[in-house]
XYZ file of C-alpha atoms in Angstrom:
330
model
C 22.002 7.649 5.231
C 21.400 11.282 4.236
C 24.407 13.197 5.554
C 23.648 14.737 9.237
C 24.665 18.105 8.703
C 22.661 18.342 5.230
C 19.293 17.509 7.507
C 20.638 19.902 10.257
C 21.300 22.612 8.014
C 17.521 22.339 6.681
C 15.867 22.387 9.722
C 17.423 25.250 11.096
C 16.795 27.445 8.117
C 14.346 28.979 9.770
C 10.620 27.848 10.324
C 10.700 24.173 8.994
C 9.702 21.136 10.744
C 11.509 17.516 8.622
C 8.284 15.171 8.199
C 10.586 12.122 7.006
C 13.625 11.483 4.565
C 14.429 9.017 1.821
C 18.085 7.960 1.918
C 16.995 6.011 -1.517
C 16.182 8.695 -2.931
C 18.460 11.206 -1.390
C 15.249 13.545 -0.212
C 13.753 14.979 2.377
C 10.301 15.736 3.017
C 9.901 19.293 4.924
C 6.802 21.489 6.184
C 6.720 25.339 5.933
C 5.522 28.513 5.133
C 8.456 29.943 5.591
C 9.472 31.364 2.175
C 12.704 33.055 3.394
C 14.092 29.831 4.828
C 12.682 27.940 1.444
C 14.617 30.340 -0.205
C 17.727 29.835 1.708
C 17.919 25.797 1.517
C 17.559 26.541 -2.361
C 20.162 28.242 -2.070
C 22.402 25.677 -0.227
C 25.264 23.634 -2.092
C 23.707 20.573 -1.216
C 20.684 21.037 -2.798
C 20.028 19.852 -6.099
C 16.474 21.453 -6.166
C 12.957 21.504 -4.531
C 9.548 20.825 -5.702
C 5.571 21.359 -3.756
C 4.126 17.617 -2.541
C 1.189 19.658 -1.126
C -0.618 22.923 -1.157
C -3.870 24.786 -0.881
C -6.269 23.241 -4.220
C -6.178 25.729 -6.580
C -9.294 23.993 -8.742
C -11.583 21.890 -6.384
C -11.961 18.508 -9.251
C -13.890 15.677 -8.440
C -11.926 12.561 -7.972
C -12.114 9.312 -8.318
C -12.357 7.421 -4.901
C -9.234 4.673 -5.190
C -10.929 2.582 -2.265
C -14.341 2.375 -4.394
C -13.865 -1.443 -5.698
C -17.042 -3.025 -6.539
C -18.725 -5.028 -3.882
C -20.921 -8.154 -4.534
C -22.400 -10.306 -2.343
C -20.662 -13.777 -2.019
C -22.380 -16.417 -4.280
C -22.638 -19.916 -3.756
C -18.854 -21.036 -4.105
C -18.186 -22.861 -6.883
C -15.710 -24.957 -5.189
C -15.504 -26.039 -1.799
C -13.280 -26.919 1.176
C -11.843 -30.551 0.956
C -12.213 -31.962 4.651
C -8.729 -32.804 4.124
C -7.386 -29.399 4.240
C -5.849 -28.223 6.701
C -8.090 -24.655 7.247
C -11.571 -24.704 6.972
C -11.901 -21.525 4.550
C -15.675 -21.025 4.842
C -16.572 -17.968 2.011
C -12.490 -17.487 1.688
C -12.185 -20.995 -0.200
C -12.678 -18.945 -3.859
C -9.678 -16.689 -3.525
C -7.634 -19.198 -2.039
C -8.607 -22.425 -4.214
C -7.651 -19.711 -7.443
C -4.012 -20.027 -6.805
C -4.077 -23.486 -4.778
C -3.279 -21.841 -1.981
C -4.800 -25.051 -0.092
C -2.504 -26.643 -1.514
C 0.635 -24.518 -0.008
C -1.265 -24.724 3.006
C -1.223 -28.477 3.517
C 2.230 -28.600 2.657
C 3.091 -26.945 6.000
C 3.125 -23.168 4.142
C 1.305 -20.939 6.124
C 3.495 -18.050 6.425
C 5.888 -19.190 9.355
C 9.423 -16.936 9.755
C 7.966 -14.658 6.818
C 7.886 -10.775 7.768
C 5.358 -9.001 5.185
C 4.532 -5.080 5.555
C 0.974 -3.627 4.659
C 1.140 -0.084 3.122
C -2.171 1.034 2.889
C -4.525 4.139 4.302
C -5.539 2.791 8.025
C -6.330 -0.492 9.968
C -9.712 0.797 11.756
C -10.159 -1.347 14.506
C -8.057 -4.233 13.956
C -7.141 -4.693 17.680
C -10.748 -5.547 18.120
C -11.975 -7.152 15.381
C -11.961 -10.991 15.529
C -10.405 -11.743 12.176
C -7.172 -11.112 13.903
C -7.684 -12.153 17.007
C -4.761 -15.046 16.590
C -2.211 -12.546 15.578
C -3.416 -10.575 18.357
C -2.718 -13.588 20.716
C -0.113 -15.000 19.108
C 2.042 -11.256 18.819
C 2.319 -11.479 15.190
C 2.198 -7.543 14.520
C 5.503 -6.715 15.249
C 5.404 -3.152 14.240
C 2.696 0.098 13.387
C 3.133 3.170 12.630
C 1.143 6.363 10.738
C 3.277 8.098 8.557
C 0.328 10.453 7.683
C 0.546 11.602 11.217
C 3.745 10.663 12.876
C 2.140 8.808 15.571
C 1.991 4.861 16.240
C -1.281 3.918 16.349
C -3.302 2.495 13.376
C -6.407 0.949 14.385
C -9.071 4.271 14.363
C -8.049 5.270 10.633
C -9.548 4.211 7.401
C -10.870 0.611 7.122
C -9.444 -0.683 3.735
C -5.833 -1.664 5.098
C -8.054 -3.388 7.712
C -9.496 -5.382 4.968
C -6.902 -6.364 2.966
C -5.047 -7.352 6.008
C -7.795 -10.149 6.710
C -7.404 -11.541 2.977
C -4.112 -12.129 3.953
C -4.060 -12.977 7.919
C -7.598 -13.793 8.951
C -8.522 -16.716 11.032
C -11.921 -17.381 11.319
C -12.286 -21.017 11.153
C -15.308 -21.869 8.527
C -15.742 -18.513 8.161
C -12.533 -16.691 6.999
C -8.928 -17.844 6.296
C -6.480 -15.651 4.738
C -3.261 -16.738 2.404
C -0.456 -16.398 4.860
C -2.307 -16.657 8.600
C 1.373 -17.170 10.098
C 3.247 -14.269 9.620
C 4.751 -11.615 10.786
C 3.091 -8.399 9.843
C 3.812 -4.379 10.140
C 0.933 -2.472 9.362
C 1.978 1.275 8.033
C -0.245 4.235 7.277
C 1.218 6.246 4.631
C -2.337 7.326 2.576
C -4.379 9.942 3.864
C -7.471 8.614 2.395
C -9.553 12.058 2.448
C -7.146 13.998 0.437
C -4.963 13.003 -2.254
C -1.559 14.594 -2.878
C 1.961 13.440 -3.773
C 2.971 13.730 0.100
C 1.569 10.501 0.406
C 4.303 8.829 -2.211
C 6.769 10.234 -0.119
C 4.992 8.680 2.874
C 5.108 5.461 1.248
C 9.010 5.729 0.271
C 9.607 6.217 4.126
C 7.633 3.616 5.154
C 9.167 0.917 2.146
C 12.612 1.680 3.934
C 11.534 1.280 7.326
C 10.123 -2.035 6.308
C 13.720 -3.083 4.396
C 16.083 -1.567 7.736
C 13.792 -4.533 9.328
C 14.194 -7.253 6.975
C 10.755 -7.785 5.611
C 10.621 -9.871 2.942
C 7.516 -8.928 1.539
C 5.298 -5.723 0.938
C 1.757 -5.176 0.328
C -0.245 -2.317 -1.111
C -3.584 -1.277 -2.448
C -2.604 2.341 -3.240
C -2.049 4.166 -6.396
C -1.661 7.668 -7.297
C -2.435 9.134 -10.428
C -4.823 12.729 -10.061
C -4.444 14.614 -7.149
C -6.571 17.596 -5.296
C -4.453 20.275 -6.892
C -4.229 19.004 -10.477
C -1.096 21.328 -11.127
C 0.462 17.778 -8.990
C -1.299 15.734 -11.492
C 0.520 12.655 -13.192
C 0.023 12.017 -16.991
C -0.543 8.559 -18.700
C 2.922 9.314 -19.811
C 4.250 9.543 -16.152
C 3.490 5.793 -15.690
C 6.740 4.748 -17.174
C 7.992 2.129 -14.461
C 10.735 5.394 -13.254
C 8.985 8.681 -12.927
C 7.057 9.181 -9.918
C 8.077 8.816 -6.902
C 6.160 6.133 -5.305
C 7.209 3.880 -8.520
C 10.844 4.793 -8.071
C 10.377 3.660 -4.281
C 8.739 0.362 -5.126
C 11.430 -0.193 -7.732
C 14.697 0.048 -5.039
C 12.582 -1.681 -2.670
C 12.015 -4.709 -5.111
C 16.149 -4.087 -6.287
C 16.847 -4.512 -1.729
C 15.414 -7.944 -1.947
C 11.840 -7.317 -0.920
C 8.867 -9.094 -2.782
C 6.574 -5.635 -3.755
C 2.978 -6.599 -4.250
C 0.867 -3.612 -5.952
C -2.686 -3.358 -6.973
C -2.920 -2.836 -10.703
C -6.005 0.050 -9.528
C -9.517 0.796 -9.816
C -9.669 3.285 -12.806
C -10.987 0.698 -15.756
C -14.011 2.246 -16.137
C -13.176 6.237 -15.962
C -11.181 8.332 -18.022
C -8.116 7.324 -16.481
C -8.287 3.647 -17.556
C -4.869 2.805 -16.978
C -2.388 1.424 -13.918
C -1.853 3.626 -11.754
C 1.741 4.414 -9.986
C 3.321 2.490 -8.592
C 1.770 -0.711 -10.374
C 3.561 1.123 -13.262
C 7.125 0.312 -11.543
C 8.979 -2.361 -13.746
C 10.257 -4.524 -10.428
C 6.715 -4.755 -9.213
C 4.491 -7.542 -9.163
C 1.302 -5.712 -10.160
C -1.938 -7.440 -9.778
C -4.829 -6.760 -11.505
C -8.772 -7.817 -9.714
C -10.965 -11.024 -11.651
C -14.181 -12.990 -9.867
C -13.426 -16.204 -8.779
C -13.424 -17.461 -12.484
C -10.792 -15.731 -13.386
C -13.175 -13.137 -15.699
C -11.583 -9.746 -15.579
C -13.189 -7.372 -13.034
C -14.502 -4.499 -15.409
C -13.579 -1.754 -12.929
C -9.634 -3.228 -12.984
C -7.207 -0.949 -14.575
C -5.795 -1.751 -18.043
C -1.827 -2.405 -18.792
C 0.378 -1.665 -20.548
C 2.366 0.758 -18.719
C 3.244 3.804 -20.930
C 6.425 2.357 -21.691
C 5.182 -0.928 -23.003
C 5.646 -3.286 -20.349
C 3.032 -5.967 -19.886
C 1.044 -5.223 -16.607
C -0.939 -6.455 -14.809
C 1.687 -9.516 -13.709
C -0.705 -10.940 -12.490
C -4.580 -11.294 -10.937
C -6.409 -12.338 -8.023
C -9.848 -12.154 -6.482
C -11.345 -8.565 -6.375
C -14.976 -9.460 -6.756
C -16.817 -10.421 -3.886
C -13.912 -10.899 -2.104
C -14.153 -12.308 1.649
C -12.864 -10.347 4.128
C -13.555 -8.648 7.737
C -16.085 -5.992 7.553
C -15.981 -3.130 10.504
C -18.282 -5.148 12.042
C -16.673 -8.558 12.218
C -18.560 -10.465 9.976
């Protein structure tokens, strides 16, 4: 852990409130406007040096909405359920059946004793929503927590985590099945999904060592950074190196503790950007890039390599008329 004294020191500098702290990377996240008592922690021995995660936009730029994935209507599947299976998958069968997941599934797989963590920007009304009414009943979400806002509670923010939740623990019989319906899950906010600005990497860092002091074995996340509000935060093409940023540098000593780190390759293939976006760009990563249930490339998926030359994606699954709980339970 960061030393006590060094986090003491900084908060009673002067007008500074400590949002979280990364003993990984030997940081802590602060809040103020307080430019005497900035000035004094720069000025402590301890410090190695500071640097802005937020402030006022400088240049209002249109950006690119991460959570804008292409949605098409569910087509007739092109396989379906064997009576034999154990789950009856309903419009889920396509992104299961594409990595015999069925298969895992009859074997007595299901996700039993395995703790996975969901990083993503909100869970809007997953308490209510019958998708997950048997983790509900069965007390399967162990843990939640917003890192945006330092407060518990999940289930009124932004939908997507919501959604890729139920392609993972749904339980709709006929209707919905997700790939690991027996878990354990802890569902963390750490993207504030109507701004975009490199806090939210440090939210994430917070949030990938709460899920490690727990034991999880697995973590989830649809989030990428790239472009921010205030492009003077803006990462380069060159930034996605596997080690710059500091999301990727999270993912990367998360993967290096043991945990499994799951990352959406992005949604920039068809903008300027074009590329992964960080932290699919971190070399411990398992970075997964979107196809239709035929395994065609989803033209909005964003491109590898990373700018160091690794090969990403690692891998791909269903982005394209993907099942999964809508806000209104279908």
């Amino acid at each position: 852990p960061i030393t006590p004294r060094y986090i003491d020191s900084i908060r009673l500098a002067g007008n500074v409130t400590i949002l979280d702290k990364s003993k990984w990377l030997n940081q802590v996240c602060i809040e103020t406007t307080d430019a005497v008592a900035l000035a004094k922690i720069n000025n402590m021995s301890f410090v190695i040096n500071s640097q802005p995660l937020m402030r006022p936009v400088i240049v209002q730029s249109p950006l690119n909405n991460k959570f804008n994935e292409q949605i098409d209507s569910i087509k007739s599947p092109q396989y379906v359920n064997n009576v034999t299976d154990f789950y009856n998958y309903g419009n889920a069968i396509q992104e299961i059946h594409i990595h015999e997941g069925e298969y895992l599934h009859n074997k007595g797989f299901h996700g039993e004793g395995m703790l996975l963590a969901i990083l993503d920007a909100g869970f809007y009304h997953y308490l209510t929503l019958p998708a997950f009414d048997s983790v509900r009943n069965n007390n399967q979400i162990a843990e939640t927590y917003d890192y945006v806002n330092n407060e518990t509670s999940v289930d009124e923010d932004h939908p997507h985590g919501m959604q890729c939740f139920s392609i993972i623990a749904g339980n709709i019989p006929g209707q919905l099945v997700g790939s690991s319906p027996k878990a354990k899950y802890y569902l963390y906010r750490t993207e504030d999904a109507v701004t975009e600005s490199p806090v939210e990497e440090q939210y994430w860092a917070a949030a990938a060592e709460r899920a490690d002091s727990i034991g999880v074995d697995v973590i989830s996340t649809s989030l990428g950074y790239s472009t921010f509000n205030n492009p003077a935060f803006n990462h380069t093409y060159a930034d996605m190196d596997g080690n710059t940023t500091i999301v990727a540098r999270a993912a990367n000593l998360a993967a290096k503790k043991g945990m499994i780190v799951v990352v959406a390759a992005g949604n920039e293939g068809t903008n300027s950007w074009h590329y992964i976006i960080s932290p699919a760009d971190a070399d411990s990563v398992v970075t997964v890039g979107a196809v239709n249930s035929s395994g065609v490339p989803a033209n909005f998926s964003s491109y590898g390599p990373s700018s160091d030359g690794q090969v990403k994606p690692t891998a791909a699954s269903v982005g394209v008329a993907t099942a999964l709980s809508s806000t209104g339970g279908t």
